[in-house]
Coordinates of C-alpha atoms in Angstrom, one line a residue:
Chain A
X20 CA 45.3 50.1 -1.2
X21 CA 46.2 46.5 -0.9
X22 CA 43.6 44.0 0.1
X23 CA 45.6 41.4 -1.9
X24 CA 45.7 38.0 -0.4
X25 CA 48.0 35.0 -1.2
X26 CA 46.1 32.7 -3.7
X27 CA 48.8 30.7 -5.4
X28 CA 52.4 29.5 -4.7
X29 CA 54.2 27.2 -7.1
X30 CA 57.0 26.5 -9.4
X31 CA 57.8 26.5 -13.1
X32 CA 58.6 22.8 -14.1
X33 CA 60.4 21.8 -17.3
X34 CA 57.3 20.5 -18.8
X35 CA 55.6 23.8 -18.6
X36 CA 58.3 25.5 -20.8
X37 CA 58.2 25.5 -24.6
X38 CA 60.8 25.6 -27.3
X39 CA 61.2 29.3 -26.7
X40 CA 62.8 28.5 -23.4
X41 CA 60.1 30.0 -21.2
X42 CA 56.9 29.1 -19.5
X43 CA 54.2 28.6 -22.1
X44 CA 51.3 31.1 -21.9
X45 CA 48.8 28.3 -21.1
X46 CA 50.4 27.9 -17.6
X47 CA 49.9 31.6 -16.7
X48 CA 46.3 30.9 -17.1
X49 CA 46.4 27.6 -15.3
X50 CA 48.1 29.3 -12.4
X51 CA 45.5 32.1 -12.6
X52 CA 42.8 29.5 -12.5
X53 CA 44.3 28.0 -9.3
X54 CA 44.5 31.4 -7.8
X55 CA 40.8 31.9 -8.5
X56 CA 39.8 28.7 -6.7
X57 CA 41.7 30.0 -3.6
X58 CA 40.1 33.4 -4.0
X59 CA 36.7 31.8 -4.2
X60 CA 37.2 30.0 -0.8
X61 CA 38.2 33.4 0.7
X62 CA 35.0 35.0 -0.5
X63 CA 32.9 32.2 0.8
X64 CA 32.1 30.8 -2.7
X65 CA 34.1 27.6 -2.6
X66 CA 34.0 25.2 -5.5
X67 CA 33.2 22.3 -3.0
X68 CA 30.0 24.2 -1.9
X69 CA 28.6 24.2 -5.4
X70 CA 26.6 21.0 -4.9
X71 CA 24.8 22.8 -2.0
X72 CA 24.5 26.3 -3.4
X73 CA 24.0 25.5 -7.1
X74 CA 26.2 28.4 -7.8
X75 CA 29.5 28.3 -9.8
X76 CA 32.0 30.9 -10.9
X77 CA 33.0 31.5 -14.5
X78 CA 35.6 33.6 -16.1
X79 CA 34.1 36.1 -18.7
X80 CA 37.1 38.1 -19.8
X81 CA 40.9 38.1 -19.1
X82 CA 43.2 41.0 -19.9
X83 CA 46.7 39.7 -19.4
X84 CA 50.1 41.5 -19.6
X85 CA 53.1 39.4 -19.6
X86 CA 55.8 41.5 -18.0
X87 CA 58.8 39.0 -17.7
X88 CA 59.5 35.7 -19.0
X89 CA 59.5 32.8 -16.4
X90 CA 62.1 30.0 -16.8
X91 CA 62.3 26.4 -15.5
X92 CA 62.6 26.4 -11.6
X93 CA 61.5 29.9 -11.1
X94 CA 59.3 30.2 -7.9
X95 CA 55.8 31.8 -8.6
X96 CA 53.4 33.4 -6.3
X97 CA 50.0 35.2 -7.1
X98 CA 48.2 37.6 -4.9
X99 CA 44.7 38.6 -5.7
X100 CA 42.0 41.1 -4.7
X101 CA 38.7 42.5 -6.0
X102 CA 38.7 45.8 -8.0
X103 CA 34.9 46.1 -8.4
X104 CA 31.7 44.1 -7.7
X105 CA 28.5 44.4 -9.6
X106 CA 25.2 42.6 -9.4
X107 CA 26.3 39.3 -11.2
X108 CA 29.9 40.0 -12.0
X109 CA 33.1 41.2 -10.4
X110 CA 36.5 42.4 -11.6
X111 CA 39.5 40.6 -10.0
X112 CA 43.1 41.7 -10.1
X113 CA 45.8 39.0 -9.9
X114 CA 49.5 39.9 -9.6
X115 CA 52.0 37.1 -10.4
X116 CA 55.5 37.5 -9.2
X117 CA 58.8 35.5 -9.2
X118 CA 59.4 35.0 -5.5
X119 CA 63.2 35.1 -5.2
X120 CA 63.7 38.4 -6.8
X121 CA 60.2 39.8 -6.5
X122 CA 60.0 40.4 -10.3
X123 CA 56.5 41.2 -11.6
X124 CA 55.8 38.4 -14.1
X125 CA 52.3 39.0 -15.1
X126 CA 49.2 41.0 -14.3
X127 CA 45.7 39.6 -14.9
X128 CA 42.4 41.5 -14.9
X129 CA 39.7 38.9 -14.7
X130 CA 36.1 39.6 -15.1
X131 CA 34.1 36.9 -13.4
X132 CA 30.4 36.0 -13.1
X133 CA 28.3 34.0 -10.6
X134 CA 27.0 31.1 -12.6
X135 CA 23.7 29.4 -11.9
X136 CA 24.7 25.7 -12.5
X137 CA 21.2 24.6 -13.5
X138 CA 20.3 27.3 -16.0
X139 CA 23.9 27.9 -16.9
X140 CA 23.2 31.7 -16.8
X141 CA 24.6 34.5 -14.6
X142 CA 22.9 35.3 -11.4
X143 CA 23.3 37.7 -8.5
X144 CA 26.2 37.1 -6.1
X145 CA 25.1 36.0 -2.7
X146 CA 25.1 38.5 0.2
X147 CA 27.8 36.6 2.1
X148 CA 30.1 36.9 -0.9
X149 CA 29.4 40.7 -1.2
X150 CA 30.2 41.2 2.5
X151 CA 33.5 39.2 2.3
X152 CA 34.6 41.0 -0.9
X153 CA 34.6 44.2 1.0
X154 CA 37.7 43.1 3.0
X155 CA 39.6 42.2 -0.3
X156 CA 39.2 45.5 -2.1
X157 CA 42.1 46.6 -4.2
X158 CA 42.7 49.1 -7.2
X159 CA 44.4 48.4 -10.5
X160 CA 48.0 49.5 -10.6
X161 CA 49.3 51.2 -13.7
X162 CA 51.2 48.0 -14.8
X163 CA 47.9 46.2 -15.1
X164 CA 46.3 48.8 -17.4
X165 CA 46.0 48.0 -21.2
X166 CA 49.1 48.9 -23.1
X167 CA 49.6 47.5 -26.6
X168 CA 45.9 46.4 -26.6
X169 CA 43.5 49.3 -25.8
X170 CA 40.3 48.2 -24.2
X171 CA 38.3 49.1 -27.3
X172 CA 40.6 46.8 -29.4
X173 CA 38.3 43.9 -28.5
X174 CA 36.2 43.1 -31.4
X175 CA 32.9 41.8 -30.3
X176 CA 31.0 41.2 -33.5
X177 CA 32.3 37.6 -33.8
X178 CA 30.9 35.1 -36.2
X179 CA 31.9 32.5 -38.7
X180 CA 30.4 34.5 -41.5
X181 CA 32.6 37.4 -40.6
X182 CA 35.7 35.2 -40.2
X183 CA 35.1 33.9 -43.7
X184 CA 34.4 37.4 -45.0
X185 CA 37.7 38.7 -43.4
X186 CA 39.6 35.7 -44.8
X187 CA 40.7 34.5 -41.3
X188 CA 42.6 31.3 -41.7
X189 CA 42.3 28.0 -39.7
X190 CA 45.1 27.7 -37.2
X191 CA 43.8 24.9 -34.9
X192 CA 41.2 22.0 -35.1
X193 CA 40.9 19.8 -32.2
X194 CA 38.5 18.5 -29.6
X195 CA 37.8 19.1 -25.9
X196 CA 39.4 16.1 -24.0
X197 CA 37.7 15.0 -20.8
X198 CA 40.8 15.8 -18.9
X199 CA 40.7 19.3 -19.9
X200 CA 37.4 20.0 -18.0
X201 CA 37.1 21.3 -14.5
X202 CA 34.7 21.2 -11.6
X203 CA 32.3 23.2 -13.7
X204 CA 32.1 20.3 -16.3
X205 CA 33.5 22.6 -19.0
X206 CA 36.9 23.2 -20.6
X207 CA 39.1 25.1 -18.2
X208 CA 40.4 28.5 -19.3
X209 CA 43.9 27.1 -19.5
X210 CA 43.0 25.0 -22.5
X211 CA 41.5 27.9 -24.4
X212 CA 44.9 29.4 -24.1
X213 CA 46.6 26.1 -25.0
X214 CA 44.7 26.2 -28.4
X215 CA 45.8 29.8 -29.0
X216 CA 49.3 28.9 -28.1
X217 CA 49.3 26.0 -30.6
X218 CA 47.8 28.3 -33.2
X219 CA 50.8 30.7 -33.0
X220 CA 53.1 28.4 -35.0
X221 CA 50.5 28.4 -37.9
X222 CA 50.1 32.2 -37.5
X223 CA 53.8 32.9 -37.7
X224 CA 54.1 30.6 -40.7
X225 CA 51.3 32.6 -42.3
X226 CA 53.1 35.7 -41.5
X227 CA 56.1 34.5 -43.4
X228 CA 58.4 33.5 -40.6
X229 CA 57.8 29.9 -39.6
X230 CA 59.4 28.3 -36.5
X231 CA 62.3 26.7 -38.5
X232 CA 63.3 30.0 -39.9
X233 CA 62.9 31.8 -36.6
X234 CA 65.2 29.1 -35.0
X235 CA 67.8 29.4 -37.8
X236 CA 68.0 33.2 -37.2
X237 CA 68.2 32.6 -33.4
X238 CA 64.9 34.2 -32.8
X239 CA 61.8 33.1 -30.8
X240 CA 58.4 34.8 -30.1
X241 CA 56.7 35.9 -27.0
X242 CA 53.1 37.2 -26.2
X243 CA 53.3 40.5 -24.5
X244 CA 49.6 41.1 -23.9
X245 CA 46.4 39.4 -24.5
X246 CA 42.7 40.0 -24.0
X247 CA 40.2 37.2 -24.1
X248 CA 36.5 37.1 -24.0
X249 CA 34.6 33.9 -23.4
X250 CA 31.2 33.6 -24.9
X251 CA 30.2 30.0 -24.5
X252 CA 31.2 26.9 -22.6
X253 CA 32.7 23.9 -24.3
X254 CA 32.0 20.4 -23.0
X255 CA 34.0 17.2 -23.1
X256 CA 33.8 15.7 -26.6
X257 CA 33.0 18.9 -28.3
X258 CA 34.9 19.8 -31.4
X259 CA 36.5 23.2 -32.0
X260 CA 38.5 25.2 -34.4
X261 CA 40.4 28.5 -34.4
X262 CA 40.5 31.2 -37.1
X263 CA 43.2 33.8 -37.0
X264 CA 43.8 37.2 -38.6
X265 CA 47.1 39.1 -38.4
X266 CA 46.0 42.7 -38.0
X267 CA 49.0 45.0 -38.2
X268 CA 52.5 45.8 -37.0
X269 CA 53.2 48.6 -34.5
X270 CA 56.9 49.2 -33.9
X271 CA 58.1 45.8 -32.7
X272 CA 54.6 44.6 -32.0
X273 CA 52.7 42.2 -34.1
X274 CA 48.9 42.4 -33.4
X275 CA 46.5 39.5 -34.2
X276 CA 43.2 38.1 -33.4
X277 CA 42.0 34.5 -32.8
X278 CA 38.5 33.4 -32.8
X279 CA 37.6 30.0 -31.4
X280 CA 34.4 28.4 -32.6
X281 CA 32.5 25.2 -31.6
X282 CA 33.0 22.8 -34.4
X283 CA 29.7 21.2 -33.6
X284 CA 27.5 24.3 -34.0
X285 CA 29.8 26.9 -35.6
X286 CA 29.0 29.3 -32.6
X287 CA 31.9 31.5 -31.3
X288 CA 33.2 30.3 -28.0
X289 CA 36.1 32.7 -27.3
X290 CA 37.7 35.7 -28.9
X291 CA 41.3 36.8 -28.2
X292 CA 43.2 40.0 -29.2
X293 CA 46.9 39.5 -28.9
X294 CA 50.2 41.4 -29.2
X295 CA 53.4 39.5 -29.8
X296 CA 57.1 40.3 -30.3
X297 CA 60.0 38.5 -31.9
X298 CA 63.0 38.3 -29.6
X299 CA 66.6 37.4 -29.8
X300 CA 67.1 34.0 -28.0
X301 CA 70.5 34.9 -26.6
X302 CA 69.8 38.5 -25.4
X303 CA 66.1 37.8 -24.6
X304 CA 65.4 41.3 -26.0
X305 CA 62.7 42.2 -28.6
X306 CA 64.0 42.8 -32.1
X307 CA 62.4 44.8 -35.0
X308 CA 60.0 42.6 -37.1
X309 CA 61.6 41.7 -40.4
X310 CA 60.6 43.5 -43.6
X311 CA 59.0 40.3 -45.1
X312 CA 56.3 40.5 -42.3
X313 CA 55.7 44.2 -42.8
X314 CA 55.6 43.7 -46.6
X315 CA 53.0 41.0 -46.2
X316 CA 50.7 43.2 -44.1
X317 CA 51.0 46.1 -46.4
Chain B
X3 CA 37.5 12.0 -56.4
X4 CA 37.3 11.1 -52.8
X5 CA 36.9 13.9 -50.2
X6 CA 39.3 14.3 -47.4
X7 CA 38.2 15.8 -44.1
X8 CA 40.4 18.2 -42.2
X9 CA 40.5 16.5 -38.7
X10 CA 43.2 18.1 -36.8
X11 CA 45.5 21.1 -36.7
X12 CA 48.0 22.0 -34.0
X13 CA 51.6 22.3 -33.0
X14 CA 54.1 20.0 -31.5
X15 CA 54.9 21.1 -27.9
X16 CA 58.2 20.5 -26.0
X17 CA 56.3 18.4 -23.4
X18 CA 55.1 16.1 -26.2
X19 CA 58.7 15.3 -27.2
X20 CA 60.9 12.6 -25.7
X21 CA 64.6 12.1 -24.9
X22 CA 65.2 11.2 -28.6
X23 CA 64.2 14.8 -29.5
X24 CA 60.9 14.2 -31.5
X25 CA 57.2 13.9 -30.8
X26 CA 56.6 10.8 -28.7
X27 CA 54.6 7.9 -30.3
X28 CA 51.7 8.3 -27.8
X29 CA 50.9 11.7 -29.3
X30 CA 50.5 10.2 -32.7
X31 CA 47.8 8.0 -31.2
X32 CA 46.4 11.1 -29.5
X33 CA 46.1 12.9 -32.8
X34 CA 44.2 10.0 -34.3
X35 CA 41.9 10.1 -31.3
X36 CA 41.3 13.8 -31.8
X37 CA 40.7 13.3 -35.5
X38 CA 38.2 10.6 -34.8
X39 CA 35.8 13.2 -33.3
X40 CA 35.7 15.0 -36.6
X41 CA 35.3 11.7 -38.5
X42 CA 32.3 10.7 -36.3
X43 CA 30.8 14.2 -36.7
X44 CA 31.0 13.7 -40.5
X45 CA 29.0 10.5 -40.2
X46 CA 26.3 12.3 -38.3
X47 CA 27.5 11.1 -34.9
X48 CA 28.0 14.5 -33.5
X49 CA 28.9 15.2 -29.8
X50 CA 25.2 16.0 -29.1
X51 CA 24.2 12.7 -30.6
X52 CA 26.8 11.0 -28.5
X53 CA 25.4 12.6 -25.4
X54 CA 21.7 12.4 -26.2
X55 CA 21.5 8.9 -27.7
X56 CA 24.4 7.2 -25.9
X57 CA 26.3 6.1 -29.1
X58 CA 29.9 6.4 -29.6
X59 CA 32.7 5.1 -31.9
X60 CA 35.5 3.2 -30.3
X61 CA 39.0 2.2 -31.5
X62 CA 39.6 -1.6 -32.1
X63 CA 42.9 -1.5 -34.1
X64 CA 45.4 1.2 -35.2
X65 CA 48.3 0.6 -37.5
X66 CA 50.8 3.4 -37.7
X67 CA 53.7 4.0 -40.0
X68 CA 56.1 6.7 -38.8
X69 CA 57.6 8.2 -41.9
X70 CA 59.3 11.4 -40.7
X71 CA 60.0 12.8 -37.3
X72 CA 58.2 15.9 -35.9
X73 CA 60.2 18.3 -33.6
X74 CA 59.1 20.7 -30.9
X75 CA 57.6 23.9 -32.7
X76 CA 56.7 22.0 -35.9
X77 CA 53.1 22.8 -37.1
X78 CA 51.1 19.8 -38.1
X79 CA 47.6 18.9 -39.5
X80 CA 45.7 15.8 -40.2
X81 CA 43.4 14.7 -43.1
X82 CA 41.1 11.7 -42.9
X83 CA 39.1 9.6 -45.1
X84 CA 37.3 6.2 -45.1
X85 CA 38.7 3.0 -46.6
X86 CA 35.9 0.6 -45.9
X87 CA 32.5 0.6 -44.1
X88 CA 31.4 -2.8 -42.7
X89 CA 28.4 -3.9 -40.7
X90 CA 29.4 -2.5 -37.2
X91 CA 32.9 -1.2 -38.1
X92 CA 34.8 1.1 -40.3
X93 CA 38.3 1.3 -41.6
X94 CA 39.6 4.9 -41.5
X95 CA 42.8 6.4 -43.0
X96 CA 44.5 9.3 -41.3
X97 CA 47.5 11.1 -42.7
X98 CA 49.5 13.5 -40.4
X99 CA 51.5 16.1 -42.2
X100 CA 54.1 18.6 -41.3
X101 CA 52.2 21.7 -42.3
X102 CA 55.3 23.9 -43.1
X103 CA 56.9 21.3 -45.5
X104 CA 53.8 19.5 -46.6
X105 CA 55.6 16.1 -46.0
X106 CA 53.7 13.1 -44.5
X107 CA 54.9 12.5 -41.0
X108 CA 52.8 9.4 -40.3
X109 CA 49.9 7.3 -41.7
X110 CA 47.4 5.7 -39.3
X111 CA 44.9 3.1 -40.5
X112 CA 42.3 2.6 -37.8
X113 CA 39.5 0.0 -37.4
X114 CA 36.8 1.4 -35.1
X115 CA 33.3 0.2 -34.2
X116 CA 30.0 1.8 -33.6
X117 CA 29.3 1.4 -29.9
X118 CA 26.3 1.5 -27.6
X119 CA 27.4 3.3 -24.4
X120 CA 24.7 1.6 -22.4
X121 CA 25.2 -2.0 -23.3
X122 CA 29.0 -1.4 -24.1
X123 CA 28.6 -3.5 -27.3
X124 CA 29.2 -2.8 -30.9
X125 CA 26.0 -2.2 -32.9
X126 CA 25.2 -1.9 -36.7
X127 CA 25.7 1.6 -38.4
X128 CA 22.6 3.6 -39.1
X129 CA 21.5 4.1 -42.8
X130 CA 22.3 7.8 -42.3
X131 CA 25.9 7.0 -41.3
X132 CA 26.3 4.7 -44.3
X133 CA 24.9 7.3 -46.5
X134 CA 27.2 10.0 -45.2
X135 CA 30.2 7.7 -45.4
X136 CA 29.8 7.0 -49.1
X137 CA 31.5 10.2 -50.5
X138 CA 34.4 9.8 -48.1
X139 CA 35.3 6.3 -49.2
X140 CA 38.6 5.8 -51.1
X141 CA 41.4 3.3 -51.4
X142 CA 44.3 3.2 -49.1
X143 CA 47.4 4.8 -50.7
X144 CA 50.4 2.6 -51.1
X145 CA 52.6 4.5 -48.5
X146 CA 50.0 3.5 -45.8
X147 CA 50.2 -0.2 -46.5
X148 CA 51.8 -2.3 -43.8
X149 CA 55.5 -3.1 -44.4
X150 CA 56.7 -5.2 -41.5
X151 CA 53.8 -5.3 -39.2
X152 CA 50.5 -6.8 -40.6
X153 CA 47.2 -5.1 -40.3
X154 CA 43.9 -6.6 -39.2
X155 CA 45.2 -9.4 -37.3
X156 CA 45.7 -10.2 -33.6
X157 CA 48.4 -11.6 -31.4
X158 CA 47.8 -15.1 -29.9
X159 CA 45.4 -14.8 -27.0
X160 CA 47.1 -14.7 -23.6
X161 CA 46.2 -14.3 -19.9
X162 CA 48.6 -12.6 -17.4
X163 CA 49.6 -16.1 -16.2
X164 CA 50.5 -17.1 -19.7
X165 CA 53.1 -14.4 -19.9
X166 CA 55.2 -15.5 -16.9
X167 CA 58.4 -15.5 -18.8
X168 CA 57.9 -12.0 -20.5
X169 CA 59.5 -8.9 -19.2
X170 CA 57.3 -6.6 -17.0
X171 CA 57.6 -3.2 -18.5
X172 CA 54.8 -1.4 -16.7
X173 CA 52.8 -1.7 -13.5
X174 CA 50.2 1.0 -12.5
X175 CA 46.7 2.1 -12.4
X176 CA 44.3 4.1 -14.7
X177 CA 43.9 7.6 -13.5
X178 CA 40.6 9.6 -14.1
X179 CA 42.3 12.2 -16.3
X180 CA 43.3 9.4 -18.7
X181 CA 39.6 8.7 -19.4
X182 CA 37.6 10.3 -22.2
X183 CA 34.0 11.3 -22.3
X184 CA 33.0 7.6 -23.2
X185 CA 34.0 6.8 -19.6
X186 CA 37.1 4.6 -20.5
X187 CA 40.8 5.2 -20.9
X188 CA 41.7 7.0 -24.1
X189 CA 43.8 5.2 -26.6
X190 CA 46.7 7.6 -26.1
X191 CA 47.3 6.2 -22.6
X192 CA 47.7 2.6 -23.8
X193 CA 50.4 3.8 -26.2
X194 CA 51.9 5.8 -23.3
X195 CA 52.4 2.8 -21.2
X196 CA 54.0 0.7 -24.0
X197 CA 56.2 3.6 -24.9
X198 CA 57.2 4.4 -21.3
X199 CA 57.8 0.7 -20.7
X200 CA 60.1 0.2 -23.7
X201 CA 63.1 1.2 -21.6
X202 CA 62.6 -1.7 -19.4
X203 CA 62.5 -4.2 -22.3
X204 CA 65.7 -2.6 -23.9
X205 CA 67.4 -2.9 -20.5
X206 CA 66.3 -6.7 -20.4
X207 CA 67.7 -7.4 -23.7
X208 CA 71.2 -5.9 -23.0
X209 CA 70.8 -2.2 -23.9
X210 CA 71.2 0.3 -21.0
X211 CA 69.3 3.4 -21.9
X212 CA 71.8 5.8 -20.2
X213 CA 74.8 4.0 -21.8
X214 CA 73.1 4.2 -25.2
X215 CA 72.4 8.0 -24.7
X216 CA 76.0 8.6 -23.8
X217 CA 76.9 7.0 -27.1
X218 CA 74.4 9.2 -28.8
X219 CA 72.0 6.3 -29.6
X220 CA 68.3 6.5 -29.1
X221 CA 65.5 4.1 -29.9
X222 CA 62.7 4.8 -32.3
X223 CA 59.5 3.0 -33.6
X224 CA 59.1 2.7 -37.3
X225 CA 55.7 0.8 -37.5
X226 CA 53.3 -0.5 -35.0
X227 CA 49.9 -2.1 -34.6
X228 CA 47.8 -1.8 -31.5
X229 CA 44.7 -4.0 -30.8
X230 CA 42.3 -2.7 -28.2
X231 CA 40.7 -5.8 -26.7
X232 CA 38.7 -4.5 -23.6
X233 CA 37.7 -1.1 -22.2
X234 CA 39.5 -0.1 -19.0
X235 CA 37.9 2.4 -16.4
X236 CA 39.5 4.7 -14.0
X237 CA 41.0 2.8 -11.1
X238 CA 41.9 -0.3 -13.1
X239 CA 45.1 -2.1 -12.2
X240 CA 47.3 -2.6 -15.3
X241 CA 50.4 -4.6 -15.9
X242 CA 52.2 -4.7 -19.3
X243 CA 54.5 -7.7 -20.3
X244 CA 56.6 -7.7 -23.3
X245 CA 59.2 -9.8 -25.3
X246 CA 61.5 -9.6 -28.3
X247 CA 60.2 -11.9 -31.1
X248 CA 62.4 -11.2 -34.1
X249 CA 65.7 -9.5 -35.2
X250 CA 66.0 -8.8 -38.8
X251 CA 68.6 -6.5 -40.4
X252 CA 68.5 -3.3 -38.3
X253 CA 65.0 -3.9 -36.9
X254 CA 63.6 -5.5 -33.9
X255 CA 60.0 -6.8 -33.3
X256 CA 58.6 -6.3 -29.8
X257 CA 55.3 -7.6 -28.7
X258 CA 53.5 -6.0 -25.8
X259 CA 50.6 -7.4 -23.8
X260 CA 48.7 -5.2 -21.4
X261 CA 46.7 -7.0 -18.7
X262 CA 44.0 -6.1 -16.1
X263 CA 45.9 -7.2 -13.0
X264 CA 42.7 -8.0 -11.1
X265 CA 41.1 -10.3 -13.7
X266 CA 44.2 -11.4 -15.6
X267 CA 42.5 -10.6 -19.0
X268 CA 44.4 -9.0 -21.7
X269 CA 43.1 -5.5 -22.5
X270 CA 45.5 -4.5 -25.4
X271 CA 48.3 -5.7 -27.4
X272 CA 51.0 -4.1 -29.5
X273 CA 53.4 -5.3 -32.2
X274 CA 56.2 -2.9 -32.8
X275 CA 59.1 -2.5 -35.1
X276 CA 61.9 -0.7 -33.3
X277 CA 65.4 0.5 -34.5
X278 CA 68.4 2.2 -32.9
X279 CA 68.9 5.7 -34.1
X280 CA 72.1 7.9 -34.4
X281 CA 70.9 11.0 -32.5
X282 CA 73.1 13.4 -34.5
X283 CA 72.8 11.9 -38.1
X284 CA 69.1 10.9 -37.4
X285 CA 69.8 7.7 -39.2
X286 CA 69.2 4.1 -38.1
X287 CA 72.3 2.2 -36.8
X288 CA 73.1 -1.4 -37.5
X289 CA 73.7 -3.7 -34.5
X290 CA 77.3 -5.2 -34.1
X291 CA 77.9 -8.9 -34.4
X292 CA 78.3 -9.0 -30.6
X293 CA 75.0 -7.2 -30.1
X294 CA 73.3 -9.6 -32.6
X295 CA 74.5 -12.6 -30.7
X296 CA 73.1 -11.1 -27.4
X297 CA 69.8 -10.3 -29.0
X298 CA 69.5 -13.7 -30.4
X299 CA 69.5 -15.2 -26.9
X300 CA 66.5 -13.1 -26.0
X301 CA 64.3 -13.9 -29.0
X302 CA 61.1 -15.8 -28.0
X303 CA 58.7 -17.4 -30.5
X304 CA 55.1 -16.5 -29.7
X305 CA 53.1 -19.6 -28.9

């Protein structure tokens, strides 16, 4: 089955780890983004050829499963292939492993589009790309299939009016910094995830178990699965804010939703559905959610 | 009743914390920079206006009082209002809170100017901006008033060659990722250089950082003022030079000058109140008589 090729090889550095003692989720996306640039070259759609072809490459959706924590000094490699190619989009599979013990660390299903850089709209893949993709075909393994977040869990009717109506609370307010933008002149996917990561502390405080109380109880939190849909580019200097709803608990899983809006226009830019667990910092195992959180969601 | 604007909400990340175990000063400056985008937007200078009309707002001075530490994982938010609107400049008050406790972590009083991105000069505010500013104006609360470092003042003018007897605390260049969408180095990275360089100054006045850390002593800033004198672009060579100007009780006053190494011009200055901290008790520590004598020999009056 495997048309997977090597697209990333790197390392988990201290500054990529958070107070939970593991690599922060934004760096999974950062490494996935690096992997995409390598895959692009392999399919004859290199970022450096953009000026000539006028064609870019843009992430539309991510479905990520976080299988194992990565800790400082772990070695990381990503292999990638193409699951399906359509007229203007394709579905890519990326598999992230820790190199020394070959542990599966994360799986990414990335829906990607061919972007016309002038009109900023999707356009058909060039024939050359179609031909090259045939040699990198793969299929999705069971570990990459949705688990805590079924495909249909993605709420697509996203608007500020709905966020107000649903009582979604603000968990981040910030701005796109120039250094967060990539060769497409828009905010790189990593920094959408960075905003959601920063929003989690506010979300857990709203759930009734803030970071200080977690620390006092020897607990930390981890995202186990996330689905993201990108609707709109964000440019340097553009303001943004995140609204969050805690949806429900399912066993040890807390389900939540983040909607990221342009602060300039109020338009939705990204929606994310997430599943998180609380875990014991010593045993690194998930623990049942405390009653206070269940009570609050009743 | 004056309105406050919500201008930032986020979380303290481990990579924003330093060896003292709290959010590093450069990220307070970064938060004020982020908050500035919302403040501008409230004045009608939205990002699309910035892009289409080539107008921006630039920081000229920032006065910061650090009231409570923020640790990794703390959630925080910023509220902002205006203190005074002048012809081409505005005085803004930002207050950064620990969102869980509601306590103030820092106050930042910023002087910034309306800026033409083409001529790179300050210009008068539009009537619209003045009108929009009116409901946001209010007095500066007492806890944001300067304590040991005066506000709205400048250090004596100096060029690189005038600071020959200062301690060099930084030498490097401006990288593209340190520049913002106005095409110049973002304020955070001025502070980053003064903060990173402080270890060299402490070493020069007799305090070895690793020996201090072994005794569970850290160094922290209580109050500071930054003056931004010139824009710097990607690729600019920078040198920062500093000296100790005063020892009073438990506090030291440092002054920092940052120069463009090519032209010798000063691009920014800082005046900083620093203390030693007991890393376990999280309290300031007095200097011993021996340390005071050593410090006295390094004090230099600013001419």
